Amino acid sequence: MGSYTLHSICNLLNEQPTAVYANARIHPKYSVDTTVAGILSFGNGVQASFDCSFDVTDRQAYQIVGSEGTIDVLSAYRPDINENGEGQIIITNATGKETVGVAGDQYKLQVEHFANAIIEDKEPSYSNEKMLQNMKVLDAAYQSIKEGKCVELS
């Protein structure tokens, strides 16, 4: 669980974490994680916390907190479930709050982009290397859950 969450963090920072700590609630019958929370540490000093769960009310959002304000991305992973099919980004800083609508079916756009990359014989914007890096972060999170300690990445 949490692949979208970890991917979002690494993609936004355009960097891979140096360490991962995760803790999980494991379903007693099915032996699958139903709630996960953790921290990613990055070489530039940034720390990102994450949580995801099937055990609480549905939420599809993330928040970026900086020294001068916040960015809230609502319906980040399922904008299509909103009444108008549009996602929202809310930017808050000392001058106030601005809401930006984000239109488009992200899954359709993703498939179209990939198809165009094949047709035009071009590399997709999301490389195989980034996919492998994302899997390393997921593997480290699972290792951390299993071992109950922080996992260092190289």
mmCIF file with all atom_site columns, C-alpha atoms in Angstrom:
data_model
loop_
_atom_site.group_PDB
_atom_site.id
_atom_site.type_symbol
_atom_site.label_atom_id
_atom_site.label_alt_id
_atom_site.label_comp_id
_atom_site.label_asym_id
_atom_site.label_entity_id
_atom_site.label_seq_id
_atom_site.pdbx_PDB_ins_code
_atom_site.Cartn_x
_atom_site.Cartn_y
_atom_site.Cartn_z
_atom_site.occupancy
_atom_site.B_iso_or_equiv
_atom_site.pdbx_formal_charge
_atom_site.auth_seq_id
_atom_site.auth_comp_id
_atom_site.auth_asym_id
_atom_site.auth_atom_id
_atom_site.pdbx_PDB_model_num
ATOM 1   C CA . MET A 1 1   ? 0.000   0.000   0.000   1.00 0.00 ? 1   MET A CA 1
ATOM 2   C CA . GLY A 1 2   ? 1.118   3.574   -0.401  1.00 0.00 ? 2   GLY A CA 1
ATOM 3   C CA . SER A 1 3   ? 2.800   3.362   -3.783  1.00 0.00 ? 3   SER A CA 1
ATOM 4   C CA . TYR A 1 4   ? 1.080   6.542   -5.009  1.00 0.00 ? 4   TYR A CA 1
ATOM 5   C CA . THR A 1 5   ? 2.095   8.338   -1.841  1.00 0.00 ? 5   THR A CA 1
ATOM 6   C CA . LEU A 1 6   ? 5.772   7.408   -2.048  1.00 0.00 ? 6   LEU A CA 1
ATOM 7   C CA . HIS A 1 7   ? 5.849   8.084   -5.783  1.00 0.00 ? 7   HIS A CA 1
ATOM 8   C CA . SER A 1 8   ? 4.330   11.547  -5.279  1.00 0.00 ? 8   SER A CA 1
ATOM 9   C CA . ILE A 1 9   ? 6.924   12.531  -2.699  1.00 0.00 ? 9   ILE A CA 1
ATOM 10  C CA . CYS A 1 10  ? 9.918   11.382  -4.767  1.00 0.00 ? 10  CYS A CA 1
ATOM 11  C CA . ASN A 1 11  ? 8.482   12.818  -7.979  1.00 0.00 ? 11  ASN A CA 1
ATOM 12  C CA . LEU A 1 12  ? 7.782   16.238  -6.429  1.00 0.00 ? 12  LEU A CA 1
ATOM 13  C CA . LEU A 1 13  ? 11.262  16.437  -4.938  1.00 0.00 ? 13  LEU A CA 1
ATOM 14  C CA . ASN A 1 14  ? 12.878  14.881  -8.028  1.00 0.00 ? 14  ASN A CA 1
ATOM 15  C CA . GLU A 1 15  ? 15.078  12.979  -5.628  1.00 0.00 ? 15  GLU A CA 1
ATOM 16  C CA . GLN A 1 16  ? 15.327  9.562   -3.993  1.00 0.00 ? 16  GLN A CA 1
ATOM 17  C CA . PRO A 1 17  ? 15.320  9.227   -0.207  1.00 0.00 ? 17  PRO A CA 1
ATOM 18  C CA . THR A 1 18  ? 18.432  8.231   1.683   1.00 0.00 ? 18  THR A CA 1
ATOM 19  C CA . ALA A 1 19  ? 16.417  6.506   4.409   1.00 0.00 ? 19  ALA A CA 1
ATOM 20  C CA . VAL A 1 20  ? 12.916  5.084   4.867   1.00 0.00 ? 20  VAL A CA 1
ATOM 21  C CA . TYR A 1 21  ? 11.032  4.263   8.049   1.00 0.00 ? 21  TYR A CA 1
ATOM 22  C CA . ALA A 1 22  ? 7.566   2.722   7.887   1.00 0.00 ? 22  ALA A CA 1
ATOM 23  C CA . ASN A 1 23  ? 5.187   1.124   10.350  1.00 0.00 ? 23  ASN A CA 1
ATOM 24  C CA . ALA A 1 24  ? 2.077   -0.816  9.382   1.00 0.00 ? 24  ALA A CA 1
ATOM 25  C CA . ARG A 1 25  ? -1.063  -2.436  10.653  1.00 0.00 ? 25  ARG A CA 1
ATOM 26  C CA . ILE A 1 26  ? -1.202  -5.892  9.096   1.00 0.00 ? 26  ILE A CA 1
ATOM 27  C CA . HIS A 1 27  ? -4.569  -7.590  8.585   1.00 0.00 ? 27  HIS A CA 1
ATOM 28  C CA . PRO A 1 28  ? -4.560  -10.681 10.831  1.00 0.00 ? 28  PRO A CA 1
ATOM 29  C CA . LYS A 1 29  ? -6.343  -12.966 8.372   1.00 0.00 ? 29  LYS A CA 1
ATOM 30  C CA . TYR A 1 30  ? -4.946  -11.815 5.004   1.00 0.00 ? 30  TYR A CA 1
ATOM 31  C CA . SER A 1 31  ? -1.432  -10.728 6.101   1.00 0.00 ? 31  SER A CA 1
ATOM 32  C CA . VAL A 1 32  ? -1.616  -7.532  4.050   1.00 0.00 ? 32  VAL A CA 1
ATOM 33  C CA . ASP A 1 33  ? -0.899  -4.010  5.230   1.00 0.00 ? 33  ASP A CA 1
ATOM 34  C CA . THR A 1 34  ? -4.089  -1.984  5.678   1.00 0.00 ? 34  THR A CA 1
ATOM 35  C CA . THR A 1 35  ? -2.553  1.105   7.289   1.00 0.00 ? 35  THR A CA 1
ATOM 36  C CA . VAL A 1 36  ? 0.973   2.439   6.772   1.00 0.00 ? 36  VAL A CA 1
ATOM 37  C CA . ALA A 1 37  ? 2.698   5.544   8.143   1.00 0.00 ? 37  ALA A CA 1
ATOM 38  C CA . GLY A 1 38  ? 6.291   6.585   7.825   1.00 0.00 ? 38  GLY A CA 1
ATOM 39  C CA . ILE A 1 39  ? 9.049   9.054   7.066   1.00 0.00 ? 39  ILE A CA 1
ATOM 40  C CA . LEU A 1 40  ? 11.328  9.506   4.087   1.00 0.00 ? 40  LEU A CA 1
ATOM 41  C CA . SER A 1 41  ? 14.643  11.304  4.667   1.00 0.00 ? 41  SER A CA 1
ATOM 42  C CA . PHE A 1 42  ? 16.428  12.995  1.783   1.00 0.00 ? 42  PHE A CA 1
ATOM 43  C CA . GLY A 1 43  ? 20.067  14.022  1.336   1.00 0.00 ? 43  GLY A CA 1
ATOM 44  C CA . ASN A 1 44  ? 19.111  17.689  1.041   1.00 0.00 ? 44  ASN A CA 1
ATOM 45  C CA . GLY A 1 45  ? 17.698  17.672  4.590   1.00 0.00 ? 45  GLY A CA 1
ATOM 46  C CA . VAL A 1 46  ? 14.043  17.385  3.590   1.00 0.00 ? 46  VAL A CA 1
ATOM 47  C CA . GLN A 1 47  ? 11.907  14.979  5.596   1.00 0.00 ? 47  GLN A CA 1
ATOM 48  C CA . ALA A 1 48  ? 8.557   13.827  4.261   1.00 0.00 ? 48  ALA A CA 1
ATOM 49  C CA . SER A 1 49  ? 5.925   12.051  6.314   1.00 0.00 ? 49  SER A CA 1
ATOM 50  C CA . PHE A 1 50  ? 3.268   9.878   4.725   1.00 0.00 ? 50  PHE A CA 1
ATOM 51  C CA . ASP A 1 51  ? 0.286   7.797   5.695   1.00 0.00 ? 51  ASP A CA 1
ATOM 52  C CA . CYS A 1 52  ? -2.256  5.743   3.836   1.00 0.00 ? 52  CYS A CA 1
ATOM 53  C CA . SER A 1 53  ? -5.013  3.445   5.013   1.00 0.00 ? 53  SER A CA 1
ATOM 54  C CA . PHE A 1 54  ? -7.970  1.308   4.079   1.00 0.00 ? 54  PHE A CA 1
ATOM 55  C CA . ASP A 1 55  ? -9.080  1.534   7.727   1.00 0.00 ? 55  ASP A CA 1
ATOM 56  C CA . VAL A 1 56  ? -10.132 5.204   7.701   1.00 0.00 ? 56  VAL A CA 1
ATOM 57  C CA . THR A 1 57  ? -12.398 7.349   5.557   1.00 0.00 ? 57  THR A CA 1
ATOM 58  C CA . ASP A 1 58  ? -11.330 7.742   1.928   1.00 0.00 ? 58  ASP A CA 1
ATOM 59  C CA . ARG A 1 59  ? -8.873  10.539  1.277   1.00 0.00 ? 59  ARG A CA 1
ATOM 60  C CA . GLN A 1 60  ? -6.986  11.230  -1.925  1.00 0.00 ? 60  GLN A CA 1
ATOM 61  C CA . ALA A 1 61  ? -4.942  14.290  -0.989  1.00 0.00 ? 61  ALA A CA 1
ATOM 62  C CA . TYR A 1 62  ? -1.475  15.434  -0.125  1.00 0.00 ? 62  TYR A CA 1
ATOM 63  C CA . GLN A 1 63  ? -0.021  18.599  1.361   1.00 0.00 ? 63  GLN A CA 1
ATOM 64  C CA . ILE A 1 64  ? 3.338   20.250  0.807   1.00 0.00 ? 64  ILE A CA 1
ATOM 65  C CA . VAL A 1 65  ? 4.449   22.445  3.702   1.00 0.00 ? 65  VAL A CA 1
ATOM 66  C CA . GLY A 1 66  ? 7.244   24.943  3.182   1.00 0.00 ? 66  GLY A CA 1
ATOM 67  C CA . SER A 1 67  ? 8.739   27.897  4.972   1.00 0.00 ? 67  SER A CA 1
ATOM 68  C CA . GLU A 1 68  ? 6.487   30.373  3.127   1.00 0.00 ? 68  GLU A CA 1
ATOM 69  C CA . GLY A 1 69  ? 3.201   28.505  2.763   1.00 0.00 ? 69  GLY A CA 1
ATOM 70  C CA . THR A 1 70  ? 1.409   25.313  1.836   1.00 0.00 ? 70  THR A CA 1
ATOM 71  C CA . ILE A 1 71  ? 0.177   23.580  -1.284  1.00 0.00 ? 71  ILE A CA 1
ATOM 72  C CA . ASP A 1 72  ? -2.794  21.257  -0.867  1.00 0.00 ? 72  ASP A CA 1
ATOM 73  C CA . VAL A 1 73  ? -3.594  18.880  -3.704  1.00 0.00 ? 73  VAL A CA 1
ATOM 74  C CA . LEU A 1 74  ? -7.133  17.625  -3.280  1.00 0.00 ? 74  LEU A CA 1
ATOM 75  C CA . SER A 1 75  ? -8.372  14.510  -5.070  1.00 0.00 ? 75  SER A CA 1
ATOM 76  C CA . ALA A 1 76  ? -4.779  13.988  -6.162  1.00 0.00 ? 76  ALA A CA 1
ATOM 77  C CA . TYR A 1 77  ? -5.209  10.394  -7.219  1.00 0.00 ? 77  TYR A CA 1
ATOM 78  C CA . ARG A 1 78  ? -8.855  10.395  -8.298  1.00 0.00 ? 78  ARG A CA 1
ATOM 79  C CA . PRO A 1 79  ? -9.926  13.820  -9.611  1.00 0.00 ? 79  PRO A CA 1
ATOM 80  C CA . ASP A 1 80  ? -12.510 12.030  -11.742 1.00 0.00 ? 80  ASP A CA 1
ATOM 81  C CA . ILE A 1 81  ? -14.624 11.334  -8.648  1.00 0.00 ? 81  ILE A CA 1
ATOM 82  C CA . ASN A 1 82  ? -15.315 15.047  -8.120  1.00 0.00 ? 82  ASN A CA 1
ATOM 83  C CA . GLU A 1 83  ? -18.593 16.413  -9.339  1.00 0.00 ? 83  GLU A CA 1
ATOM 84  C CA . ASN A 1 84  ? -16.948 18.239  -12.249 1.00 0.00 ? 84  ASN A CA 1
ATOM 85  C CA . GLY A 1 85  ? -14.160 15.677  -12.770 1.00 0.00 ? 85  GLY A CA 1
ATOM 86  C CA . GLU A 1 86  ? -11.567 18.282  -11.896 1.00 0.00 ? 86  GLU A CA 1
ATOM 87  C CA . GLY A 1 87  ? -8.825  18.228  -9.286  1.00 0.00 ? 87  GLY A CA 1
ATOM 88  C CA . GLN A 1 88  ? -7.952  21.198  -7.112  1.00 0.00 ? 88  GLN A CA 1
ATOM 89  C CA . ILE A 1 89  ? -4.692  22.687  -5.974  1.00 0.00 ? 89  ILE A CA 1
ATOM 90  C CA . ILE A 1 90  ? -4.890  25.219  -3.144  1.00 0.00 ? 90  ILE A CA 1
ATOM 91  C CA . ILE A 1 91  ? -1.878  27.486  -2.630  1.00 0.00 ? 91  ILE A CA 1
ATOM 92  C CA . THR A 1 92  ? -1.758  29.355  0.687   1.00 0.00 ? 92  THR A CA 1
ATOM 93  C CA . ASN A 1 93  ? 0.884   31.906  1.665   1.00 0.00 ? 93  ASN A CA 1
ATOM 94  C CA . ALA A 1 94  ? 1.212   35.271  3.420   1.00 0.00 ? 94  ALA A CA 1
ATOM 95  C CA . THR A 1 95  ? -0.712  37.016  0.639   1.00 0.00 ? 95  THR A CA 1
ATOM 96  C CA . GLY A 1 96  ? -3.720  34.705  0.861   1.00 0.00 ? 96  GLY A CA 1
ATOM 97  C CA . LYS A 1 97  ? -5.174  31.623  -0.741  1.00 0.00 ? 97  LYS A CA 1
ATOM 98  C CA . GLU A 1 98  ? -5.505  30.721  -4.431  1.00 0.00 ? 98  GLU A CA 1
ATOM 99  C CA . THR A 1 99  ? -7.390  27.739  -5.817  1.00 0.00 ? 99  THR A CA 1
ATOM 100 C CA . VAL A 1 100 ? -6.359  26.301  -9.165  1.00 0.00 ? 100 VAL A CA 1
ATOM 101 C CA . GLY A 1 101 ? -8.460  23.760  -11.033 1.00 0.00 ? 101 GLY A CA 1
ATOM 102 C CA . VAL A 1 102 ? -6.726  20.890  -12.801 1.00 0.00 ? 102 VAL A CA 1
ATOM 103 C CA . ALA A 1 103 ? -8.786  19.355  -15.585 1.00 0.00 ? 103 ALA A CA 1
ATOM 104 C CA . GLY A 1 104 ? -8.311  16.164  -17.511 1.00 0.00 ? 104 GLY A CA 1
ATOM 105 C CA . ASP A 1 105 ? -8.620  12.448  -16.924 1.00 0.00 ? 105 ASP A CA 1
ATOM 106 C CA . GLN A 1 106 ? -5.129  11.674  -15.656 1.00 0.00 ? 106 GLN A CA 1
ATOM 107 C CA . TYR A 1 107 ? -5.383  7.966   -16.468 1.00 0.00 ? 107 TYR A CA 1
ATOM 108 C CA . LYS A 1 108 ? -6.530  8.630   -20.022 1.00 0.00 ? 108 LYS A CA 1
ATOM 109 C CA . LEU A 1 109 ? -3.771  11.233  -20.452 1.00 0.00 ? 109 LEU A CA 1
ATOM 110 C CA . GLN A 1 110 ? -1.218  8.743   -19.134 1.00 0.00 ? 110 GLN A CA 1
ATOM 111 C CA . VAL A 1 111 ? -2.292  6.031   -21.607 1.00 0.00 ? 111 VAL A CA 1
ATOM 112 C CA . GLU A 1 112 ? -2.331  8.541   -24.479 1.00 0.00 ? 112 GLU A CA 1
ATOM 113 C CA . HIS A 1 113 ? 1.165   9.752   -23.560 1.00 0.00 ? 113 HIS A CA 1
ATOM 114 C CA . PHE A 1 114 ? 2.487   6.193   -23.461 1.00 0.00 ? 114 PHE A CA 1
ATOM 115 C CA . ALA A 1 115 ? 0.802   5.308   -26.778 1.00 0.00 ? 115 ALA A CA 1
ATOM 116 C CA . ASN A 1 116 ? 2.261   8.424   -28.414 1.00 0.00 ? 116 ASN A CA 1
ATOM 117 C CA . ALA A 1 117 ? 5.721   7.515   -27.105 1.00 0.00 ? 117 ALA A CA 1
ATOM 118 C CA . ILE A 1 118 ? 5.403   4.131   -28.799 1.00 0.00 ? 118 ILE A CA 1
ATOM 119 C CA . ILE A 1 119 ? 3.981   5.530   -32.041 1.00 0.00 ? 119 ILE A CA 1
ATOM 120 C CA . GLU A 1 120 ? 6.612   8.288   -32.219 1.00 0.00 ? 120 GLU A CA 1
ATOM 121 C CA . ASP A 1 121 ? 9.418   6.010   -30.955 1.00 0.00 ? 121 ASP A CA 1
ATOM 122 C CA . LYS A 1 122 ? 10.243  8.417   -28.097 1.00 0.00 ? 122 LYS A CA 1
ATOM 123 C CA . GLU A 1 123 ? 11.062  7.825   -24.453 1.00 0.00 ? 123 GLU A CA 1
ATOM 124 C CA . PRO A 1 124 ? 8.071   8.322   -22.130 1.00 0.00 ? 124 PRO A CA 1
ATOM 125 C CA . SER A 1 125 ? 8.412   11.205  -19.702 1.00 0.00 ? 125 SER A CA 1
ATOM 126 C CA . TYR A 1 126 ? 8.625   8.685   -16.852 1.00 0.00 ? 126 TYR A CA 1
ATOM 127 C CA . SER A 1 127 ? 11.715  6.559   -17.453 1.00 0.00 ? 127 SER A CA 1
ATOM 128 C CA . ASN A 1 128 ? 12.416  2.934   -16.588 1.00 0.00 ? 128 ASN A CA 1
ATOM 129 C CA . GLU A 1 129 ? 15.065  4.221   -14.189 1.00 0.00 ? 129 GLU A CA 1
ATOM 130 C CA . LYS A 1 130 ? 12.465  6.237   -12.255 1.00 0.00 ? 130 LYS A CA 1
ATOM 131 C CA . MET A 1 131 ? 10.200  3.170   -12.083 1.00 0.00 ? 131 MET A CA 1
ATOM 132 C CA . LEU A 1 132 ? 13.069  1.081   -10.685 1.00 0.00 ? 132 LEU A CA 1
ATOM 133 C CA . GLN A 1 133 ? 13.903  3.814   -8.159  1.00 0.00 ? 133 GLN A CA 1
ATOM 134 C CA . ASN A 1 134 ? 10.258  3.900   -7.050  1.00 0.00 ? 134 ASN A CA 1
ATOM 135 C CA . MET A 1 135 ? 10.323  0.134   -6.517  1.00 0.00 ? 135 MET A CA 1
ATOM 136 C CA . LYS A 1 136 ? 13.479  0.459   -4.401  1.00 0.00 ? 136 LYS A CA 1
ATOM 137 C CA . VAL A 1 137 ? 11.664  2.917   -2.125  1.00 0.00 ? 137 VAL A CA 1
ATOM 138 C CA . LEU A 1 138 ? 8.665   0.562   -1.856  1.00 0.00 ? 138 LEU A CA 1
ATOM 139 C CA . ASP A 1 139 ? 10.970  -2.374  -1.107  1.00 0.00 ? 139 ASP A CA 1
ATOM 140 C CA . ALA A 1 140 ? 12.731  -0.321  1.589   1.00 0.00 ? 140 ALA A CA 1
ATOM 141 C CA . ALA A 1 141 ? 9.363   0.570   3.147   1.00 0.00 ? 141 ALA A CA 1
ATOM 142 C CA . TYR A 1 142 ? 8.368   -3.103  3.278   1.00 0.00 ? 142 TYR A CA 1
ATOM 143 C CA . GLN A 1 143 ? 11.776  -4.005  4.718   1.00 0.00 ? 143 GLN A CA 1
ATOM 144 C CA . SER A 1 144 ? 11.355  -1.316  7.378   1.00 0.00 ? 144 SER A CA 1
ATOM 145 C CA . ILE A 1 145 ? 7.906   -2.662  8.282   1.00 0.00 ? 145 ILE A CA 1
ATOM 146 C CA . LYS A 1 146 ? 9.251   -6.204  8.515   1.00 0.00 ? 146 LYS A CA 1
ATOM 147 C CA . GLU A 1 147 ? 12.378  -5.304  10.534  1.00 0.00 ? 147 GLU A CA 1
ATOM 148 C CA . GLY A 1 148 ? 10.835  -2.499  12.601  1.00 0.00 ? 148 GLY A CA 1
ATOM 149 C CA . LYS A 1 149 ? 13.692  -0.110  11.911  1.00 0.00 ? 149 LYS A CA 1
ATOM 150 C CA . CYS A 1 150 ? 14.875  2.598   9.537   1.00 0.00 ? 150 CYS A CA 1
ATOM 151 C CA . VAL A 1 151 ? 16.322  1.337   6.252   1.00 0.00 ? 151 VAL A CA 1
ATOM 152 C CA . GLU A 1 152 ? 19.183  3.217   4.620   1.00 0.00 ? 152 GLU A CA 1
ATOM 153 C CA . LEU A 1 153 ? 19.215  3.491   0.819   1.00 0.00 ? 153 LEU A CA 1
ATOM 154 C CA . SER A 1 154 ? 22.305  3.955   -1.302  1.00 0.00 ? 154 SER A CA 1
#
